[in-house]
Amino acid sequence: MKKVQPDPALSRAALLPLALVLVFALHYALDLSFAMSAAASVPFVLLFVLAPVWVNASRNAFDRDAVGLLAARRAVGLGPRYRRAFGLRIFGSVAERAARRAMVAAENNDPKAARALFRRSVGGWEDPANAPFAVKVGLAHACYRAGAHAEAIIAYRGILDDRGPLPRVRQRLAHAMLEEGKALRDAIEVIDRAETEASDPTELGELALLRAWALTELGQKKKAQRLLKAHRDLDTELANKARGACGS
């Protein structure tokens, strides 16, 4: 089976035509011998051959250092580190470069930029379905955080269809559906599934408050108020947003 790859970088593809142009220019325009003209093009050919090796080394080094920076809670260092990944930046594919830049933006609280870059990364594949799963998850989360709820719904459903349950994916899907104000009963079904998969007390409390939000929109305010009362001490951004939507 042919290995699926992202669309190649144009910078590498241009090296051989440039080498050929250089040979003809030196030989015919400057009247150098063909051997000397060909020798002058050798660096371009070598760079064409070695570019994938440089890209792999540069990409792997960036990914390794990124893990260390995130573990040390130094996301601010990701941008400068990416700028030093010269092999990746010069000869990496559009998909590879955009995915790393998207991660930098996402970790530095710029979801709108992250969303645009993750979309560019997905689009850098001949068939977007072949984009890495991590990129698809990153796009879904970036859409959610950027408030692009309709797009987040599509992305999260695709993730669930592809791999099944992941932490907080159904919760965020339900929240996005409530923000859109459509398919409220479907949102409750998503919450039902999420509650069977969740074990964290905070997540379960947030799911209960999302259910209260949906029930309020459906006119079942007494049930909603009981849930609001049961989780009145939960203080998270999502919990407070749900309370606000319920008028509490």
PDB file of C-alpha atoms in Angstrom:
ATOM      1  CA  MET A   1       0.000   0.000   0.000  1.00  0.00           C
ATOM      2  CA  LYS A   2       1.325   3.424  -0.919  1.00  0.00           C
ATOM      3  CA  LYS A   3       2.245   5.512   2.097  1.00  0.00           C
ATOM      4  CA  VAL A   4       0.046   8.591   2.358  1.00  0.00           C
ATOM      5  CA  GLN A   5       2.011  11.834   2.532  1.00  0.00           C
ATOM      6  CA  PRO A   6       1.062  15.517   2.666  1.00  0.00           C
ATOM      7  CA  ASP A   7       1.536  17.598  -0.442  1.00  0.00           C
ATOM      8  CA  PRO A   8       5.295  18.299  -0.821  1.00  0.00           C
ATOM      9  CA  ALA A   9       6.933  21.651  -0.218  1.00  0.00           C
ATOM     10  CA  LEU A  10       7.333  23.817  -3.308  1.00  0.00           C
ATOM     11  CA  SER A  11      10.721  25.034  -2.044  1.00  0.00           C
ATOM     12  CA  ARG A  12      12.246  21.566  -2.471  1.00  0.00           C
ATOM     13  CA  ALA A  13      10.477  20.941  -5.771  1.00  0.00           C
ATOM     14  CA  ALA A  14      12.043  24.131  -7.162  1.00  0.00           C
ATOM     15  CA  LEU A  15      15.642  23.045  -6.506  1.00  0.00           C
ATOM     16  CA  LEU A  16      16.113  20.805  -9.553  1.00  0.00           C
ATOM     17  CA  PRO A  17      14.629  23.301 -12.043  1.00  0.00           C
ATOM     18  CA  LEU A  18      16.870  25.972 -10.518  1.00  0.00           C
ATOM     19  CA  ALA A  19      19.892  23.701 -10.932  1.00  0.00           C
ATOM     20  CA  LEU A  20      18.996  23.139 -14.581  1.00  0.00           C
ATOM     21  CA  VAL A  21      18.521  26.860 -15.220  1.00  0.00           C
ATOM     22  CA  LEU A  22      21.884  27.559 -13.574  1.00  0.00           C
ATOM     23  CA  VAL A  23      23.660  25.034 -15.801  1.00  0.00           C
ATOM     24  CA  PHE A  24      22.201  26.530 -18.977  1.00  0.00           C
ATOM     25  CA  ALA A  25      22.844  30.102 -17.826  1.00  0.00           C
ATOM     26  CA  LEU A  26      26.488  29.453 -16.972  1.00  0.00           C
ATOM     27  CA  HIS A  27      27.146  27.357 -20.060  1.00  0.00           C
ATOM     28  CA  TYR A  28      25.360  29.410 -22.696  1.00  0.00           C
ATOM     29  CA  ALA A  29      25.278  32.924 -21.225  1.00  0.00           C
ATOM     30  CA  LEU A  30      28.711  33.015 -19.581  1.00  0.00           C
ATOM     31  CA  ASP A  31      30.340  30.466 -21.905  1.00  0.00           C
ATOM     32  CA  LEU A  32      31.658  28.262 -19.084  1.00  0.00           C
ATOM     33  CA  SER A  33      32.404  24.655 -19.868  1.00  0.00           C
ATOM     34  CA  PHE A  34      29.553  22.230 -19.391  1.00  0.00           C
ATOM     35  CA  ALA A  35      31.528  20.402 -16.677  1.00  0.00           C
ATOM     36  CA  MET A  36      32.056  23.601 -14.655  1.00  0.00           C
ATOM     37  CA  SER A  37      28.440  24.623 -15.145  1.00  0.00           C
ATOM     38  CA  ALA A  38      27.245  21.222 -13.964  1.00  0.00           C
ATOM     39  CA  ALA A  39      29.576  21.357 -10.966  1.00  0.00           C
ATOM     40  CA  ALA A  40      28.060  24.683  -9.925  1.00  0.00           C
ATOM     41  CA  SER A  41      24.642  23.034  -9.740  1.00  0.00           C
ATOM     42  CA  VAL A  42      25.786  20.244  -7.408  1.00  0.00           C
ATOM     43  CA  PRO A  43      24.816  22.102  -4.184  1.00  0.00           C
ATOM     44  CA  PHE A  44      21.227  22.400  -5.450  1.00  0.00           C
ATOM     45  CA  VAL A  45      21.095  18.681  -6.230  1.00  0.00           C
ATOM     46  CA  LEU A  46      22.599  17.751  -2.864  1.00  0.00           C
ATOM     47  CA  LEU A  47      20.148  20.000  -1.070  1.00  0.00           C
ATOM     48  CA  PHE A  48      17.288  18.363  -2.974  1.00  0.00           C
ATOM     49  CA  VAL A  49      18.493  14.916  -1.888  1.00  0.00           C
ATOM     50  CA  LEU A  50      19.228  15.849   1.727  1.00  0.00           C
ATOM     51  CA  ALA A  51      16.234  18.135   2.350  1.00  0.00           C
ATOM     52  CA  PRO A  52      13.969  15.318   3.645  1.00  0.00           C
ATOM     53  CA  VAL A  53      16.648  14.271   6.137  1.00  0.00           C
ATOM     54  CA  TRP A  54      16.998  17.858   7.347  1.00  0.00           C
ATOM     55  CA  VAL A  55      13.223  18.236   7.599  1.00  0.00           C
ATOM     56  CA  ASN A  56      12.859  15.045   9.638  1.00  0.00           C
ATOM     57  CA  ALA A  57      15.640  16.029  12.024  1.00  0.00           C
ATOM     58  CA  SER A  58      14.313  19.570  12.397  1.00  0.00           C
ATOM     59  CA  ARG A  59      10.720  18.413  12.906  1.00  0.00           C
ATOM     60  CA  ASN A  60      11.645  15.744  15.438  1.00  0.00           C
ATOM     61  CA  ALA A  61      13.834  18.157  17.384  1.00  0.00           C
ATOM     62  CA  PHE A  62      11.052  20.744  17.501  1.00  0.00           C
ATOM     63  CA  ASP A  63       8.472  18.182  18.617  1.00  0.00           C
ATOM     64  CA  ARG A  64      10.804  16.892  21.340  1.00  0.00           C
ATOM     65  CA  ASP A  65      11.580  20.386  22.622  1.00  0.00           C
ATOM     66  CA  ALA A  66       7.892  21.352  22.461  1.00  0.00           C
ATOM     67  CA  VAL A  67       7.026  18.496  24.817  1.00  0.00           C
ATOM     68  CA  GLY A  68       9.657  19.756  27.251  1.00  0.00           C
ATOM     69  CA  LEU A  69       8.443  23.346  27.058  1.00  0.00           C
ATOM     70  CA  LEU A  70       4.827  22.328  27.650  1.00  0.00           C
ATOM     71  CA  ALA A  71       5.820  20.063  30.537  1.00  0.00           C
ATOM     72  CA  ALA A  72       7.639  23.037  32.072  1.00  0.00           C
ATOM     73  CA  ARG A  73       4.590  25.260  31.401  1.00  0.00           C
ATOM     74  CA  ARG A  74       6.628  27.529  29.162  1.00  0.00           C
ATOM     75  CA  ALA A  75       4.325  27.721  26.155  1.00  0.00           C
ATOM     76  CA  VAL A  76       5.669  31.206  25.455  1.00  0.00           C
ATOM     77  CA  GLY A  77       8.902  29.546  24.335  1.00  0.00           C
ATOM     78  CA  LEU A  78       7.226  27.589  21.547  1.00  0.00           C
ATOM     79  CA  GLY A  79       7.230  30.477  19.070  1.00  0.00           C
ATOM     80  CA  PRO A  80      10.967  31.215  19.333  1.00  0.00           C
ATOM     81  CA  ARG A  81      11.715  27.488  19.183  1.00  0.00           C
ATOM     82  CA  TYR A  82       9.665  27.103  15.995  1.00  0.00           C
ATOM     83  CA  ARG A  83      11.512  30.016  14.403  1.00  0.00           C
ATOM     84  CA  ARG A  84      14.764  28.088  14.942  1.00  0.00           C
ATOM     85  CA  ALA A  85      13.409  24.981  13.172  1.00  0.00           C
ATOM     86  CA  PHE A  86      14.980  26.043   9.870  1.00  0.00           C
ATOM     87  CA  GLY A  87      14.780  22.698   8.082  1.00  0.00           C
ATOM     88  CA  LEU A  88      11.088  22.352   8.851  1.00  0.00           C
ATOM     89  CA  ARG A  89      10.331  25.965   7.977  1.00  0.00           C
ATOM     90  CA  ILE A  90      12.224  25.954   4.669  1.00  0.00           C
ATOM     91  CA  PHE A  91      11.525  22.492   3.287  1.00  0.00           C
ATOM     92  CA  GLY A  92       8.680  21.095   5.384  1.00  0.00           C
ATOM     93  CA  SER A  93       5.314  20.562   3.746  1.00  0.00           C
ATOM     94  CA  VAL A  94       2.555  23.132   4.168  1.00  0.00           C
ATOM     95  CA  ALA A  95       0.658  20.627   6.320  1.00  0.00           C
ATOM     96  CA  GLU A  96       3.611  20.038   8.656  1.00  0.00           C
ATOM     97  CA  ARG A  97       4.459  23.711   9.065  1.00  0.00           C
ATOM     98  CA  ALA A  98       0.871  24.791   9.622  1.00  0.00           C
ATOM     99  CA  ALA A  99       0.262  22.047  12.199  1.00  0.00           C
ATOM    100  CA  ARG A 100       3.228  23.183  14.317  1.00  0.00           C
ATOM    101  CA  ARG A 101       2.306  26.852  14.018  1.00  0.00           C
ATOM    102  CA  ALA A 102      -1.274  25.985  14.969  1.00  0.00           C
ATOM    103  CA  MET A 103      -0.053  24.204  18.074  1.00  0.00           C
ATOM    104  CA  VAL A 104       2.033  27.248  19.010  1.00  0.00           C
ATOM    105  CA  ALA A 105      -1.013  29.509  18.608  1.00  0.00           C
ATOM    106  CA  ALA A 106      -3.321  27.161  20.518  1.00  0.00           C
ATOM    107  CA  GLU A 107      -0.950  26.830  23.456  1.00  0.00           C
ATOM    108  CA  ASN A 108      -0.558  30.614  23.588  1.00  0.00           C
ATOM    109  CA  ASN A 109      -4.318  31.268  23.790  1.00  0.00           C
ATOM    110  CA  ASP A 110      -4.884  32.421  20.216  1.00  0.00           C
ATOM    111  CA  PRO A 111      -7.700  30.076  19.104  1.00  0.00           C
ATOM    112  CA  LYS A 112      -8.626  32.092  16.007  1.00  0.00           C
ATOM    113  CA  ALA A 113      -5.111  31.831  14.607  1.00  0.00           C
ATOM    114  CA  ALA A 114      -4.951  28.178  15.652  1.00  0.00           C
ATOM    115  CA  ARG A 115      -8.219  27.462  13.841  1.00  0.00           C
ATOM    116  CA  ALA A 116      -6.978  29.060  10.607  1.00  0.00           C
ATOM    117  CA  LEU A 117      -3.656  27.212  10.789  1.00  0.00           C
ATOM    118  CA  PHE A 118      -5.189  23.828  11.601  1.00  0.00           C
ATOM    119  CA  ARG A 119      -7.521  24.294   8.633  1.00  0.00           C
ATOM    120  CA  ARG A 120      -4.499  25.079   6.460  1.00  0.00           C
ATOM    121  CA  SER A 121      -2.785  21.947   7.740  1.00  0.00           C
ATOM    122  CA  VAL A 122      -5.796  19.764   6.910  1.00  0.00           C
ATOM    123  CA  GLY A 123      -5.976  21.408   3.482  1.00  0.00           C
ATOM    124  CA  GLY A 124      -2.309  20.579   2.907  1.00  0.00           C
ATOM    125  CA  TRP A 125      -3.237  16.962   2.277  1.00  0.00           C
ATOM    126  CA  GLU A 126      -4.413  15.821  -1.152  1.00  0.00           C
ATOM    127  CA  ASP A 127      -7.252  14.074   0.700  1.00  0.00           C
ATOM    128  CA  PRO A 128      -8.068  15.963   3.933  1.00  0.00           C
ATOM    129  CA  ALA A 129      -9.359  12.690   5.411  1.00  0.00           C
ATOM    130  CA  ASN A 130      -5.717  11.553   5.564  1.00  0.00           C
ATOM    131  CA  ALA A 131      -4.691  14.412   7.867  1.00  0.00           C
ATOM    132  CA  PRO A 132      -3.284  13.165  11.203  1.00  0.00           C
ATOM    133  CA  PHE A 133      -5.900  12.522  13.859  1.00  0.00           C
ATOM    134  CA  ALA A 134      -4.118  14.917  16.244  1.00  0.00           C
ATOM    135  CA  VAL A 135      -4.550  17.724  13.696  1.00  0.00           C
ATOM    136  CA  LYS A 136      -8.274  16.975  13.380  1.00  0.00           C
ATOM    137  CA  VAL A 137      -8.641  17.067  17.168  1.00  0.00           C
ATOM    138  CA  GLY A 138      -6.662  20.306  17.305  1.00  0.00           C
ATOM    139  CA  LEU A 139      -8.943  21.844  14.679  1.00  0.00           C
ATOM    140  CA  ALA A 140     -12.066  20.811  16.606  1.00  0.00           C
ATOM    141  CA  HIS A 141     -10.783  22.268  19.872  1.00  0.00           C
ATOM    142  CA  ALA A 142      -9.635  25.472  18.145  1.00  0.00           C
ATOM    143  CA  CYS A 143     -13.072  25.931  16.534  1.00  0.00           C
ATOM    144  CA  TYR A 144     -14.712  25.377  19.920  1.00  0.00           C
ATOM    145  CA  ARG A 145     -12.460  27.852  21.710  1.00  0.00           C
ATOM    146  CA  ALA A 146     -12.824  30.412  18.903  1.00  0.00           C
ATOM    147  CA  GLY A 147     -16.619  30.286  19.169  1.00  0.00           C
ATOM    148  CA  ALA A 148     -17.064  28.704  15.725  1.00  0.00           C
ATOM    149  CA  HIS A 149     -19.650  26.337  17.154  1.00  0.00           C
ATOM    150  CA  ALA A 150     -21.180  25.079  13.899  1.00  0.00           C
ATOM    151  CA  GLU A 151     -17.750  24.076  12.628  1.00  0.00           C
ATOM    152  CA  ALA A 152     -16.853  22.567  16.010  1.00  0.00           C
ATOM    153  CA  ILE A 153     -19.982  20.383  15.907  1.00  0.00           C
ATOM    154  CA  ILE A 154     -18.987  18.940  12.530  1.00  0.00           C
ATOM    155  CA  ALA A 155     -15.391  18.402  13.663  1.00  0.00           C
ATOM    156  CA  TYR A 156     -16.321  16.741  16.960  1.00  0.00           C
ATOM    157  CA  ARG A 157     -18.817  14.426  15.264  1.00  0.00           C
ATOM    158  CA  GLY A 158     -16.092  13.410  12.832  1.00  0.00           C
ATOM    159  CA  ILE A 159     -13.748  12.623  15.729  1.00  0.00           C
ATOM    160  CA  LEU A 160     -16.362  10.485  17.479  1.00  0.00           C
ATOM    161  CA  ASP A 161     -17.149   8.634  14.255  1.00  0.00           C
ATOM    162  CA  ASP A 162     -13.440   8.024  13.674  1.00  0.00           C
ATOM    163  CA  ARG A 163     -12.135   7.022  17.102  1.00  0.00           C
ATOM    164  CA  GLY A 164     -15.003   6.981  19.572  1.00  0.00           C
ATOM    165  CA  PRO A 165     -14.968   8.683  22.988  1.00  0.00           C
ATOM    166  CA  LEU A 166     -12.149  11.003  23.999  1.00  0.00           C
ATOM    167  CA  PRO A 167     -11.922  13.164  27.155  1.00  0.00           C
ATOM    168  CA  ARG A 168     -14.474  16.010  27.114  1.00  0.00           C
ATOM    169  CA  VAL A 169     -15.224  15.684  23.395  1.00  0.00           C
ATOM    170  CA  ARG A 170     -18.907  14.887  23.928  1.00  0.00           C
ATOM    171  CA  GLN A 171     -19.133  17.600  26.586  1.00  0.00           C
ATOM    172  CA  ARG A 172     -17.797  20.199  24.171  1.00  0.00           C
ATOM    173  CA  LEU A 173     -20.010  18.866  21.399  1.00  0.00           C
ATOM    174  CA  ALA A 174     -23.077  19.273  23.622  1.00  0.00           C
ATOM    175  CA  HIS A 175     -21.983  22.777  24.632  1.00  0.00           C
ATOM    176  CA  ALA A 176     -21.482  23.781  20.990  1.00  0.00           C
ATOM    177  CA  MET A 177     -24.935  22.430  20.122  1.00  0.00           C
ATOM    178  CA  LEU A 178     -26.491  24.464  22.934  1.00  0.00           C
ATOM    179  CA  GLU A 179     -24.651  27.587  21.802  1.00  0.00           C
ATOM    180  CA  GLU A 180     -26.123  27.059  18.332  1.00  0.00           C
ATOM    181  CA  GLY A 181     -29.571  26.676  19.913  1.00  0.00           C
ATOM    182  CA  LYS A 182     -30.513  23.810  17.630  1.00  0.00           C
ATOM    183  CA  ALA A 183     -31.222  20.094  18.110  1.00  0.00           C
ATOM    184  CA  LEU A 184     -31.664  20.496  21.859  1.00  0.00           C
ATOM    185  CA  ARG A 185     -32.934  16.962  22.347  1.00  0.00           C
ATOM    186  CA  ASP A 186     -29.956  15.673  20.395  1.00  0.00           C
ATOM    187  CA  ALA A 187     -27.747  17.675  22.754  1.00  0.00           C
ATOM    188  CA  ILE A 188     -29.372  15.917  25.725  1.00  0.00           C
ATOM    189  CA  GLU A 189     -28.623  12.554  24.104  1.00  0.00           C
ATOM    190  CA  VAL A 190     -24.988  13.618  23.733  1.00  0.00           C
ATOM    191  CA  ILE A 191     -24.952  14.594  27.425  1.00  0.00           C
ATOM    192  CA  ASP A 192     -26.416  11.190  28.335  1.00  0.00           C
ATOM    193  CA  ARG A 193     -23.551   9.451  26.522  1.00  0.00           C
ATOM    194  CA  ALA A 194     -20.969  11.799  27.996  1.00  0.00           C
ATOM    195  CA  GLU A 195     -22.159  11.077  31.544  1.00  0.00           C
ATOM    196  CA  THR A 196     -21.669   7.339  31.033  1.00  0.00           C
ATOM    197  CA  GLU A 197     -18.078   7.942  29.877  1.00  0.00           C
ATOM    198  CA  ALA A 198     -17.020  10.608  32.398  1.00  0.00           C
ATOM    199  CA  SER A 199     -15.594   9.911  35.846  1.00  0.00           C
ATOM    200  CA  ASP A 200     -14.235  13.313  36.863  1.00  0.00           C
ATOM    201  CA  PRO A 201     -16.613  15.011  39.358  1.00  0.00           C
ATOM    202  CA  THR A 202     -16.044  18.440  37.810  1.00  0.00           C
ATOM    203  CA  GLU A 203     -16.875  17.193  34.323  1.00  0.00           C
ATOM    204  CA  LEU A 204     -19.976  15.412  35.614  1.00  0.00           C
ATOM    205  CA  GLY A 205     -21.092  18.625  37.317  1.00  0.00           C
ATOM    206  CA  GLU A 206     -20.573  20.623  34.134  1.00  0.00           C
ATOM    207  CA  LEU A 207     -22.565  18.051  32.176  1.00  0.00           C
ATOM    208  CA  ALA A 208     -25.413  18.364  34.673  1.00  0.00           C
ATOM    209  CA  LEU A 209     -25.427  22.129  34.201  1.00  0.00           C
ATOM    210  CA  LEU A 210     -25.390  21.720  30.424  1.00  0.00           C
ATOM    211  CA  ARG A 211     -28.423  19.485  30.848  1.00  0.00           C
ATOM    212  CA  ALA A 212     -30.061  22.242  32.904  1.00  0.00           C
ATOM    213  CA  TRP A 213     -29.345  24.664  30.050  1.00  0.00           C
ATOM    214  CA  ALA A 214     -31.001  22.334  27.529  1.00  0.00           C
ATOM    215  CA  LEU A 215     -33.991  21.737  29.806  1.00  0.00           C
ATOM    216  CA  THR A 216     -34.428  25.484  30.304  1.00  0.00           C
ATOM    217  CA  GLU A 217     -34.485  26.001  26.532  1.00  0.00           C
ATOM    218  CA  LEU A 218     -37.078  23.222  26.268  1.00  0.00           C
ATOM    219  CA  GLY A 219     -39.272  24.863  28.907  1.00  0.00           C
ATOM    220  CA  GLN A 220     -38.619  22.264  31.624  1.00  0.00           C
ATOM    221  CA  LYS A 221     -37.509  24.843  34.153  1.00  0.00           C
ATOM    222  CA  LYS A 222     -38.327  22.919  37.345  1.00  0.00           C
ATOM    223  CA  LYS A 223     -36.014  20.070  36.374  1.00  0.00           C
ATOM    224  CA  ALA A 224     -33.397  22.603  35.361  1.00  0.00           C
ATOM    225  CA  GLN A 225     -33.623  24.421  38.702  1.00  0.00           C
ATOM    226  CA  ARG A 226     -33.083  21.174  40.620  1.00  0.00           C
ATOM    227  CA  LEU A 227     -29.880  20.561  38.697  1.00  0.00           C
ATOM    228  CA  LEU A 228     -28.737  24.146  39.191  1.00  0.00           C
ATOM    229  CA  LYS A 229     -29.310  23.867  42.927  1.00  0.00           C
ATOM    230  CA  ALA A 230     -27.493  20.533  43.182  1.00  0.00           C
ATOM    231  CA  HIS A 231     -24.392  22.004  41.546  1.00  0.00           C
ATOM    232  CA  ARG A 232     -24.516  25.567  42.822  1.00  0.00           C
ATOM    233  CA  ASP A 233     -20.993  25.355  44.266  1.00  0.00           C
ATOM    234  CA  LEU A 234     -19.310  24.366  40.999  1.00  0.00           C
ATOM    235  CA  ASP A 235     -17.198  27.328  39.882  1.00  0.00           C
ATOM    236  CA  THR A 236     -15.799  26.842  36.382  1.00  0.00           C
ATOM    237  CA  GLU A 237     -16.074  28.953  33.249  1.00  0.00           C
ATOM    238  CA  LEU A 238     -18.410  26.448  31.596  1.00  0.00           C
ATOM    239  CA  ALA A 239     -20.540  26.052  34.725  1.00  0.00           C
ATOM    240  CA  ASN A 240     -20.994  29.800  35.041  1.00  0.00           C
ATOM    241  CA  LYS A 241     -21.854  30.102  31.343  1.00  0.00           C
ATOM    242  CA  ALA A 242     -24.509  27.406  31.721  1.00  0.00           C
ATOM    243  CA  ARG A 243     -25.981  29.188  34.754  1.00  0.00           C
ATOM    244  CA  GLY A 244     -26.087  32.427  32.795  1.00  0.00           C
ATOM    245  CA  ALA A 245     -27.921  30.729  29.942  1.00  0.00           C
ATOM    246  CA  CYS A 246     -30.457  29.427  32.472  1.00  0.00           C
ATOM    247  CA  GLY A 247     -30.976  32.931  33.853  1.00  0.00           C
ATOM    248  CA  SER A 248     -29.501  31.947  37.191  1.00  0.00           C
TER     249      SER A 248
END
